[in-house]
Coordinates of C-alpha atoms in Angstrom, one line a residue:
X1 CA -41.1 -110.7 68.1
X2 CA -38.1 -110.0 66.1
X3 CA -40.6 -108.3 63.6
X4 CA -42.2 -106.5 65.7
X5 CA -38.8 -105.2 67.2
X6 CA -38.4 -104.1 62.9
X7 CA -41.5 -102.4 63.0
X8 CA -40.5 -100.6 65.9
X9 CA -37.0 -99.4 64.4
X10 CA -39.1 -97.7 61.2
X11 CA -41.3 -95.9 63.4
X12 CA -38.3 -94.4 65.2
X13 CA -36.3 -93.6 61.8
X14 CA -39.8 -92.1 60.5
X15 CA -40.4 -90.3 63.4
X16 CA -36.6 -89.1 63.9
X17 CA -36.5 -88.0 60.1
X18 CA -39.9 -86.3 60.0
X19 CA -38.6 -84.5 63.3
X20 CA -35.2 -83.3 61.0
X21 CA -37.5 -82.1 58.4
X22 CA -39.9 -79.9 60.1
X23 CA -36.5 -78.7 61.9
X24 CA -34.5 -77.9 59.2
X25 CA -38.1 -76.3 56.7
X26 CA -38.1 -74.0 59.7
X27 CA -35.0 -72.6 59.3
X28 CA -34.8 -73.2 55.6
X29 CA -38.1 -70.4 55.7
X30 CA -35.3 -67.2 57.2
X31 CA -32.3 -65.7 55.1
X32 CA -29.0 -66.4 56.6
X33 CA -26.8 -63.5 57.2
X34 CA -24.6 -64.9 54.1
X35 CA -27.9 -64.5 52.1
X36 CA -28.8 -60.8 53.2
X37 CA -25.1 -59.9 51.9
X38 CA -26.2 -58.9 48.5
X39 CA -29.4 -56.7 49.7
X40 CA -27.8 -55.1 52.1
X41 CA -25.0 -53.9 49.8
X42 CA -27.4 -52.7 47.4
X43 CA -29.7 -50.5 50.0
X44 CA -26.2 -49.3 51.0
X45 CA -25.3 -48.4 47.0
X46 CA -28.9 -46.8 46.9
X47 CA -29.9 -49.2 43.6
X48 CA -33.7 -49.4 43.9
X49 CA -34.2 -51.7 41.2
X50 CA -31.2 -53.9 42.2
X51 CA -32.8 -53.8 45.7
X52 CA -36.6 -55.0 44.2
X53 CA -34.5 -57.4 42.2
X54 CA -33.0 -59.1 45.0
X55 CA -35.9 -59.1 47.5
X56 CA -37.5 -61.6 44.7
X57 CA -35.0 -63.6 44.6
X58 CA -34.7 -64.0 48.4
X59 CA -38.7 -64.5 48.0
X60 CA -38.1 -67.4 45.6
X61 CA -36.3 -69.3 47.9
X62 CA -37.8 -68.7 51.2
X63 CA -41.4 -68.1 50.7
X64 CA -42.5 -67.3 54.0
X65 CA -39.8 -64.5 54.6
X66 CA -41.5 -61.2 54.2
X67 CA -38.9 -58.0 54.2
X68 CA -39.7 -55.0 56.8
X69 CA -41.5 -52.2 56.3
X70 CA -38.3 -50.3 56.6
X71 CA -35.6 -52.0 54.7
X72 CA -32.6 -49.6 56.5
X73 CA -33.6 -52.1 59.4
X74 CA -31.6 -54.8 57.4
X75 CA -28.5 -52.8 57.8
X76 CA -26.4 -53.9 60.2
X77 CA -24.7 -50.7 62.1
X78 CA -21.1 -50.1 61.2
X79 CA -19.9 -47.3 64.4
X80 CA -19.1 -44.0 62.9
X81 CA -15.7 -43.8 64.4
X82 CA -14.9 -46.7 62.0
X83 CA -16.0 -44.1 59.3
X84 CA -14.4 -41.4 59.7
X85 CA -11.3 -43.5 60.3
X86 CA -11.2 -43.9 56.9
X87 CA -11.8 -40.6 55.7
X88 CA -9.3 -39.3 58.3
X89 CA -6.7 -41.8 56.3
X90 CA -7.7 -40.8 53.0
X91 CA -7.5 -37.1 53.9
X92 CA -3.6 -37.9 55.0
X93 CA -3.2 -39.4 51.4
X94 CA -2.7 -42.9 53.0
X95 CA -4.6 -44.8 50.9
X96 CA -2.9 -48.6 51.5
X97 CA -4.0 -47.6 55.5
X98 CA -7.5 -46.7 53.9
X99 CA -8.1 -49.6 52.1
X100 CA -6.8 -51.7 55.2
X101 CA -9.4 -50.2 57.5
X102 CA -11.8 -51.1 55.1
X103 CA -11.3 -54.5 54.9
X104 CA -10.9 -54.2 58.6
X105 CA -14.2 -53.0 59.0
X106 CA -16.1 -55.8 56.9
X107 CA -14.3 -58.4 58.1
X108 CA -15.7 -56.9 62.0
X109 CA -19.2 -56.5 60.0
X110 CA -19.5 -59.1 57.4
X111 CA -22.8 -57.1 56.2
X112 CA -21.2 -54.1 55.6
X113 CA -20.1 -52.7 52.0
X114 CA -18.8 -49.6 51.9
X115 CA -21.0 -46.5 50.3
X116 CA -20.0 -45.5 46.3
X117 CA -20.0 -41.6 47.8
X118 CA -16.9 -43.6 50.5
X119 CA -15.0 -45.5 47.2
X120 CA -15.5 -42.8 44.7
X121 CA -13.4 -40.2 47.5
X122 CA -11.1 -42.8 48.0
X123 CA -10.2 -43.2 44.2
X124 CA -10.4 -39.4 43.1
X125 CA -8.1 -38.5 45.7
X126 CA -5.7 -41.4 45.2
X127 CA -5.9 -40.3 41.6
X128 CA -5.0 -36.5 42.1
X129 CA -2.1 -38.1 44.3
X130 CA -0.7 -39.5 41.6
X131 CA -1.6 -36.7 39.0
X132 CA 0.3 -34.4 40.9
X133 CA 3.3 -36.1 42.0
X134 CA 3.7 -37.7 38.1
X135 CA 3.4 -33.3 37.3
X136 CA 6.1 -32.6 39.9
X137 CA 8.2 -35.2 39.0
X138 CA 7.9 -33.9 35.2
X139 CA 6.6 -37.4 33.9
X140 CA 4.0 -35.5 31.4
X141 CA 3.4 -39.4 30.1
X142 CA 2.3 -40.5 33.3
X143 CA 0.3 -37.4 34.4
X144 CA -1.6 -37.8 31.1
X145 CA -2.3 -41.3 31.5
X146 CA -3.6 -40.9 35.2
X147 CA -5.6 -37.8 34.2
X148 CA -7.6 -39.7 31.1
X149 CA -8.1 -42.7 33.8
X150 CA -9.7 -40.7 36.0
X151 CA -12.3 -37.9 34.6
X152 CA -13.3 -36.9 37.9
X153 CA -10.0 -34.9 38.2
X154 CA -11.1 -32.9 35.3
X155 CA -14.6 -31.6 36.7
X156 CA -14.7 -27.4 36.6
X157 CA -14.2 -27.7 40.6
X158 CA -10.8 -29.2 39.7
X159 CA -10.6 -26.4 36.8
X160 CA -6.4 -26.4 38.3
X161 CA -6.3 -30.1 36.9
X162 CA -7.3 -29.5 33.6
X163 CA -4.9 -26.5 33.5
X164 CA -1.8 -28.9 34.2
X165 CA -3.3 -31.4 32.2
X166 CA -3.0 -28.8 29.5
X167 CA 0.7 -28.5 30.1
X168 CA 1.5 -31.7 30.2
X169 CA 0.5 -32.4 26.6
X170 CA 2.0 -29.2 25.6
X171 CA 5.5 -30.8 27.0
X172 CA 5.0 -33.9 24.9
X173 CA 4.6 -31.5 21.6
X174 CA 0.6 -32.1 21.8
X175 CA -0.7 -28.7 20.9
X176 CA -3.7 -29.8 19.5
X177 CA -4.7 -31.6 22.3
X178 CA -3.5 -28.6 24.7
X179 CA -6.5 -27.1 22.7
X180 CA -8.4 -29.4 23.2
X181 CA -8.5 -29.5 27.0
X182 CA -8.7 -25.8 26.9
X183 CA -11.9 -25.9 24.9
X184 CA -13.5 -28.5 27.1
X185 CA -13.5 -26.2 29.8
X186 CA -14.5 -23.4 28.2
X187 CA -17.7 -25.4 26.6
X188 CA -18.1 -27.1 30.2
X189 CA -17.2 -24.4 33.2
X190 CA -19.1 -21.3 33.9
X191 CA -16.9 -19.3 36.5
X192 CA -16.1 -16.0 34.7
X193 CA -12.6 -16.3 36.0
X194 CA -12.0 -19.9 35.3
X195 CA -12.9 -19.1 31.6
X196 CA -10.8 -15.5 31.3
X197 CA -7.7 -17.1 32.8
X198 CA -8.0 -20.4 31.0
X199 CA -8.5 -18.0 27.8
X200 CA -5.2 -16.6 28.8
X201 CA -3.5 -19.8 29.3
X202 CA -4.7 -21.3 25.8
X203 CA -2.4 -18.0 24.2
X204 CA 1.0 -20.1 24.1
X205 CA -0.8 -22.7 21.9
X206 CA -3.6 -21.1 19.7
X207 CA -3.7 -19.4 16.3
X208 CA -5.4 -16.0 15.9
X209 CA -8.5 -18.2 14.5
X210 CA -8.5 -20.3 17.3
X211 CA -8.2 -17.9 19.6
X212 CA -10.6 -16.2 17.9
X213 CA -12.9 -19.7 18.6
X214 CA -12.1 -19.8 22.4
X215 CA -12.8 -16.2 23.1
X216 CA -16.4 -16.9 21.6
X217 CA -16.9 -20.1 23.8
X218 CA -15.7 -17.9 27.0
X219 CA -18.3 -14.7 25.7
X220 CA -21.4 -17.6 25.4
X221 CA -20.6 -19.2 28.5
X222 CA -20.3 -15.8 30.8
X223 CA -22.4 -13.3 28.8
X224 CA -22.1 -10.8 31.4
X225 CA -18.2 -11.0 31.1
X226 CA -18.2 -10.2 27.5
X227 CA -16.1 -6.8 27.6
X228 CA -13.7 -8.4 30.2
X229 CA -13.5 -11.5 27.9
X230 CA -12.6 -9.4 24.7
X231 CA -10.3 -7.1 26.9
X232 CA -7.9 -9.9 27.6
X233 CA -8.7 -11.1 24.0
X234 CA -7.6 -8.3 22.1
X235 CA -4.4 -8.0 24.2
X236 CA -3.5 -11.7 23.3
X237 CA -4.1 -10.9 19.8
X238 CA -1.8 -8.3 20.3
X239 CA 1.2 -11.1 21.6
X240 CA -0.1 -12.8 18.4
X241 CA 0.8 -9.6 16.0
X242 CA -2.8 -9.0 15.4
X243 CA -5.1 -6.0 15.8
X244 CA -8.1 -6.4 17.7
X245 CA -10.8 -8.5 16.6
X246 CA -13.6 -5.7 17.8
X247 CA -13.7 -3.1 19.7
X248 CA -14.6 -1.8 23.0
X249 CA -15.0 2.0 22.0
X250 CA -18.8 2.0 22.9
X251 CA -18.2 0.6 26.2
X252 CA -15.7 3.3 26.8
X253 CA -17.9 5.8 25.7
X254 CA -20.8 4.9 28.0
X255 CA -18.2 4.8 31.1
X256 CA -16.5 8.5 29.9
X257 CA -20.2 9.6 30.3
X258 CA -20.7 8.3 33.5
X259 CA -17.1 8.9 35.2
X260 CA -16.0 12.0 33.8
X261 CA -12.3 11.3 35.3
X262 CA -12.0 8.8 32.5
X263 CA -12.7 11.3 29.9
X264 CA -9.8 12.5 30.6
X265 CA -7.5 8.9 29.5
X266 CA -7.9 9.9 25.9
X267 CA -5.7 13.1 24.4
X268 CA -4.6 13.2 20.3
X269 CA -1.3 14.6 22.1
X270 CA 0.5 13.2 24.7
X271 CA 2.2 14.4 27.6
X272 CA 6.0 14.5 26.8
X273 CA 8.4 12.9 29.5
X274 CA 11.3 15.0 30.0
X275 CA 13.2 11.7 29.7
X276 CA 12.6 10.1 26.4
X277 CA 13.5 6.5 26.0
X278 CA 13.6 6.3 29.4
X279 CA 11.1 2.8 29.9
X280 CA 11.5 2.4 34.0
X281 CA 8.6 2.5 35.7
X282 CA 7.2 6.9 36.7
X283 CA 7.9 6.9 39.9
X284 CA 4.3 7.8 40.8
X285 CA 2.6 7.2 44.5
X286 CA 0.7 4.4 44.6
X287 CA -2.9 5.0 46.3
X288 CA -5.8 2.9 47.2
X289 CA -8.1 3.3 44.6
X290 CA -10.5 6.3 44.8
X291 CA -14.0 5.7 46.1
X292 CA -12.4 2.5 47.8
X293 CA -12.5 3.6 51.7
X294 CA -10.4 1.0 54.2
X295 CA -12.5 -0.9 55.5
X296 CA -12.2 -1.0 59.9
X297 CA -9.7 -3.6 60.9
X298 CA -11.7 -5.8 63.5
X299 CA -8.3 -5.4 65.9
X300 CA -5.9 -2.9 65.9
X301 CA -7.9 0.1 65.0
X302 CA -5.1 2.4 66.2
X303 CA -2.7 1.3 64.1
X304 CA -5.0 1.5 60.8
X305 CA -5.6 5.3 61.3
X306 CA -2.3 5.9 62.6
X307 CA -1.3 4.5 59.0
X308 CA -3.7 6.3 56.8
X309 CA -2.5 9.5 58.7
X310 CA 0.9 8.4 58.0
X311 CA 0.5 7.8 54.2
X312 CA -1.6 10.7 53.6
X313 CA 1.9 13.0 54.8
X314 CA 3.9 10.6 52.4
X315 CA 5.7 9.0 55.2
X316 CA 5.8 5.7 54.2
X317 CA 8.3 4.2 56.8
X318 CA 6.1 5.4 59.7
X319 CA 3.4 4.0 58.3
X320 CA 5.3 0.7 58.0
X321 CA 6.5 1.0 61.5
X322 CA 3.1 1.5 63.1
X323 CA 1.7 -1.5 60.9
X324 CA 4.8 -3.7 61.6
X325 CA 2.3 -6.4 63.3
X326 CA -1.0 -6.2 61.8
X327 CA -2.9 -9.0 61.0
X328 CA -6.2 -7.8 59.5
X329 CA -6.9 -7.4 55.9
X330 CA -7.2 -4.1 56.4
X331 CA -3.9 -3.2 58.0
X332 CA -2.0 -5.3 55.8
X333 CA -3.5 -3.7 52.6
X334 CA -2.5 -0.6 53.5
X335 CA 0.8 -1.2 54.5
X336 CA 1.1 -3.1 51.1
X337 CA 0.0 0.3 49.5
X338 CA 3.0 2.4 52.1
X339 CA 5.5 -0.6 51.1
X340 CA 4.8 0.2 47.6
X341 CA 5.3 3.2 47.6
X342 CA 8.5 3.0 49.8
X343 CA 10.4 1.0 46.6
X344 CA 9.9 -2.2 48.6
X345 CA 7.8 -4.2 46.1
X346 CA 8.3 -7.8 47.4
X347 CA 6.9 -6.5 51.1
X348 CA 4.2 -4.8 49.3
X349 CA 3.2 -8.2 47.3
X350 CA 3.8 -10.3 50.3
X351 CA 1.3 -8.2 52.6
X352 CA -1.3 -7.7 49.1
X353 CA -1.4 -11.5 48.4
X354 CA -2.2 -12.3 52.9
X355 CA -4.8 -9.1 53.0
X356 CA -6.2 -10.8 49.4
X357 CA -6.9 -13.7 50.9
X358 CA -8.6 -12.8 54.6
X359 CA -9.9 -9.6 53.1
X360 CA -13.4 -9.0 54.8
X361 CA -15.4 -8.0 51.8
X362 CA -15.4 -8.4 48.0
X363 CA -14.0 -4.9 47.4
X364 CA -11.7 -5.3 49.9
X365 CA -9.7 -8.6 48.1
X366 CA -10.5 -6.8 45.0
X367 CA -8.3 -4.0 46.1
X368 CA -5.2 -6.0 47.3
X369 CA -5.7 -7.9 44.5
X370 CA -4.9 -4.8 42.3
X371 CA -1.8 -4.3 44.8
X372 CA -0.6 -7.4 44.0
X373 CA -0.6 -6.9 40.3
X374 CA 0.8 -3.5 40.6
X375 CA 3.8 -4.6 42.6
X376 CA 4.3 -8.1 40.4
X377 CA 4.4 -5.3 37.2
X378 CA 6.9 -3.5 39.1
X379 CA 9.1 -6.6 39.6
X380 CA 8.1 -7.2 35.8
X381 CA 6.5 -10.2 36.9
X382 CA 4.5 -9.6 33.6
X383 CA 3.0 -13.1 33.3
X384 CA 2.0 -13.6 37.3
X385 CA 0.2 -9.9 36.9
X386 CA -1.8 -11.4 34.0
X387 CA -2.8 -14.1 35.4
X388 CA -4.1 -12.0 38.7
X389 CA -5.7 -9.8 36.1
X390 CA -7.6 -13.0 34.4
X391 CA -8.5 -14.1 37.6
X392 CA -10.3 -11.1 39.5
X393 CA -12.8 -9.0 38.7
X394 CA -11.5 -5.6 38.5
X395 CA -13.1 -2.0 38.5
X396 CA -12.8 -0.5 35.2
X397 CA -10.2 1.9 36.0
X398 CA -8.0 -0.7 38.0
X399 CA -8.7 -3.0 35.0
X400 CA -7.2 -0.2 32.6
X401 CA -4.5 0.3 34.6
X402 CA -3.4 -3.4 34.7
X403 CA -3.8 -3.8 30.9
X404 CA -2.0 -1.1 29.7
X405 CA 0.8 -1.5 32.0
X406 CA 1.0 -5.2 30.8
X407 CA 1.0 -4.4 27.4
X408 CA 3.3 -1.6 28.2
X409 CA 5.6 -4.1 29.7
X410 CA 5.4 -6.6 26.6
X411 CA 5.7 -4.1 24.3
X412 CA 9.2 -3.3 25.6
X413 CA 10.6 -6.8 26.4
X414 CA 9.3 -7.5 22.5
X415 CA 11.4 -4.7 21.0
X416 CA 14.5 -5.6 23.7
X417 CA 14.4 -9.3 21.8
X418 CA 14.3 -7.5 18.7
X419 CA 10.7 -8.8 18.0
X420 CA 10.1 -5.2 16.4
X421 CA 6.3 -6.4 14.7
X422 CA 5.2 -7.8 18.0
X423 CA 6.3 -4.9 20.0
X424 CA 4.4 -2.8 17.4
X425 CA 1.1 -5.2 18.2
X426 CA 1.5 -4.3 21.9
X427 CA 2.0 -0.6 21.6
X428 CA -1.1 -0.7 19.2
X429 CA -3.2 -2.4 21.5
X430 CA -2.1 -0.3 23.9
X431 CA -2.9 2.9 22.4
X432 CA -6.2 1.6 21.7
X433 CA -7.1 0.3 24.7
X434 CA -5.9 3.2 26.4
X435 CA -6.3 6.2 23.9
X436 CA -2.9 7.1 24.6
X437 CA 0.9 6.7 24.3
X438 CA 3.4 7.8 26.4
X439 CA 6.3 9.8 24.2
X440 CA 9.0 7.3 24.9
X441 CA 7.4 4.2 24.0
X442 CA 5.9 5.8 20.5
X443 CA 9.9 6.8 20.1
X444 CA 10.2 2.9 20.9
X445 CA 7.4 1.7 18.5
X446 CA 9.0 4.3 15.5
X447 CA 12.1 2.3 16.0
X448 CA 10.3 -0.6 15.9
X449 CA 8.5 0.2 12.9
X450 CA 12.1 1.3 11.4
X451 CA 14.1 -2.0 12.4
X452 CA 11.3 -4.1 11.0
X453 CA 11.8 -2.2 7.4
X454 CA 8.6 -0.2 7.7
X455 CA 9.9 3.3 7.3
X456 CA 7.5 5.2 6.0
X457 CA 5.5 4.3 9.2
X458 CA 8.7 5.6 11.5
X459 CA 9.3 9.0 9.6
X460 CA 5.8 9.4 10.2
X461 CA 5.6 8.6 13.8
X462 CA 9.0 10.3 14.6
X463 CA 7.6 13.4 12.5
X464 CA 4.4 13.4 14.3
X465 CA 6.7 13.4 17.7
X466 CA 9.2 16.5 16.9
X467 CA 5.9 18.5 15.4
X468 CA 4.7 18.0 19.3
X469 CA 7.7 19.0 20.8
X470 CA 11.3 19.0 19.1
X471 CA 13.8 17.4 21.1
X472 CA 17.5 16.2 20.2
X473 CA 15.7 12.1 20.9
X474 CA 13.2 13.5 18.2
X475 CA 15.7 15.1 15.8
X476 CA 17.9 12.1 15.8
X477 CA 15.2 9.2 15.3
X478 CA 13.5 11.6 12.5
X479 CA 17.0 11.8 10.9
X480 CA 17.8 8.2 11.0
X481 CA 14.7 7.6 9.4
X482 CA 15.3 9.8 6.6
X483 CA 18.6 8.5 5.1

């Protein structure tokens, strides 16, 4: 009996534990959720071979799971709002909130990893964060240390990045590697006006060789920018003492023979100024350019002809007062052109930089954009103007206009700081570029030649000066140079 009762017990253990078995092999045969983690973060990373790699493994160890046709349906579905949530706090620079809602977010969907495009915002804006408060806060050290750490901020879409970055090791005496950032963009970015303004920037650091180098990266990179390229060159080799490294003369032929108004720029004499040594701006009236109609303001229409009517009479008040509220690009480049002309240059940039920027065409920005430097030039905002010149692409005769007055402009502030051989290099460049040379600045650039110890060049420049027209400024200067 009492075996019996023994063999009954094993049967019931056996039974029990062959019951557990087959129980537990069942489940054993289907991932747990804790096992899908991995897959599922690598469908959501898009790594193919990481995602082949892992279905093995899962294979391995339960043989009779067999993935679906469609492995998205592994995915468990994070809602979108949960998403965007986190783009909405990124985009309001709170990254600690960001990185909170993310954990958030898995800890709601344990499945869920969040996408590379999702981490890689996160960290490249975080980064410019910090770039650009470590710029304002004039920690150069810092800024260059969060720049190198992140070379994301430095792609030619963040061209304004590498500029500052630029700076910044210009601040901690780093010239060469100033250089070095500017020749990175001009061997990796293809904008026209990235390269031509970064060209400019590069001036304050580079030798006439290396300028000479960057120039060449700038002309390879934008081939059909070539003449603006060696425009702005040649004037930054004038800063630099230098003539120009080739010339343009060809160009300037072809254009004469198309546009005969610019056959007119070059003259062997110029016109005299009754007021020699007078360098404040010619009170001239500033015009849109030629061939440039207004475009048709999409509201207010009345108030734009009004204006034009008003400005072609020269009444440049009315034609202020009649544009006091426009909005439109239109209006407000035209009553930039009227403030101009009225003497009140900040209005005038103010209204040129808003029409610049909702302008409805091309031409139209173009224009205001050639307002703006006209009216920066005026304030002798010399430096701002060049950079607006680097940056847009102007007609040739707005783009003639701008350079000479710039180098105009240089020219004088060179020979007011007594830097007589750089002035001389701007009123070179000038003449060259524009195949002429207003009477008081080649009085200026005889002095120059004179104070600088070069006065067999004055006595000939002041001689050629009095043979055009003998005035008591040319009698003086030619006797001066003659003791």
């Amino acid at each position: 009996m009492f075996s019996a009762m023994i063999r009954l017990a094993r049967f019931i253990i056996a039974l029990t534990l062959a019951h557990t078995l087959a129980f537990g092999s069942a489940w054993a045969q289907t991932p747990t959720e804790s096992d899908l983690m991995a897959l599922r973060f690598y469908i959501g990373e898009g790594n193919d071979q990481a995602v082949q790699s892992e279905i093995r493994r899962l294979q391995l160890s339960y043989p009779d799971w067999t993935p679906p046709d469609n492995l998205n349906e592994i995915q468990r579905d994070v809602p979108g709002r949960s998403v965007d949530k986190i783009y909405a706090l990124i985009a309001a620079d709170d990254f600690d909130g960001a990185r909170a809602e993310i954990e958030s977010t898995r800890q709601a969907y344990p499945d869920w990893f969040p996408s590379e495009e999702l981490l890689q915002t996160l960290s490249v804006a975080e980064g410019q964060s910090r770039f650009i408060r470590a710029v304002d806060a004039a920690d150069a050290d810092a800024a260059i240390r969060i720049a190198r750490a992140n070379p994301a901020l430095l792609r030619c879409e963040r061209i304004n990045n590498a500029w500052l970055l630029a700076e910044q090791y210009r601040i901690m005496g780093q010239d060469s590697s100033a250089v070095g950032v500017y020749r990175s963009i001009l061997r990796s970015c293809t904008s026209s006006d990235d390269l031509i303004a970064t060209l400019e920037k590069s001036a304050a650091v580079v030798d006439l060789n290396t300028l000479s180098e960057l120039a060449d990266l700038a002309r390879d990179r934008a081939p059909d920018a070539t003449e603006q390229v060696t425009i702005v060159e040649n004037r930054l080799r004038a800063g630099l003492k230098a003539g120009p490294t080739r010339s343009t003369d060809q160009t300037v032929t072809k254009d004469k023979e198309l546009d005969p108004t610019l056959a007119m720029v070059k003259s062997p004499r110029p016109t005299p100024r009754p007021e020699e040594l007078d360098t404040s701006p010619t009170p001239t009236v500033q015009r849109r350019p030629s061939g440039a109609p207004a475009p048709k303001a999409p509201s207010g229409g009345a108030s734009l002809s009004q204006a034009e009517r008003a400005a072609a009479r020269g009444d440049w008040n009315g034609c202020l007062a009649v544009t006091a509220n426009g909005q439109s690009g239109a209006i407000l480049s035209q009553r930039g052109w009227c403030a101009l002309n009225a003497g009140r240059q900040m209005q005038a940039l103010n209204d040129f930089q808003r029409a610049a920027k909702i302008g409805t065409s091309a031409s139209a920005r173009r224009d205001a954009a050639y307002g703006m430097a006209l009216a920066m030039l005026q304030l002798n905002m010399v430096d701002q103007a060049a950079n607006v010149a680097a940056t847009t692409h102007f007609d040739k005769k707005q783009r003639l206009e701008i350079e000479g007055q710039i180098l105009d402009k240089r020219g004088v502030f060179a020979f007011d700081r007594k830097d007589y051989r750089q002035a001389i290099a701007y009123f070179n460049e000038l003449e060259r570029l524009t195949g002429r040379m207003r009477r008081d600045l080649a009085l200026l650039r005889g002095y120059a030649y004179l104070n600088s110890g070069q006065r067999a060049a004055a006595v000939a420049e002041f001689q050629r000066l009095h043979d055009q027209m003998a005035t008591p400024a040319s009698r003086r200067a030619l006797s001066e140079a003659l003791r």
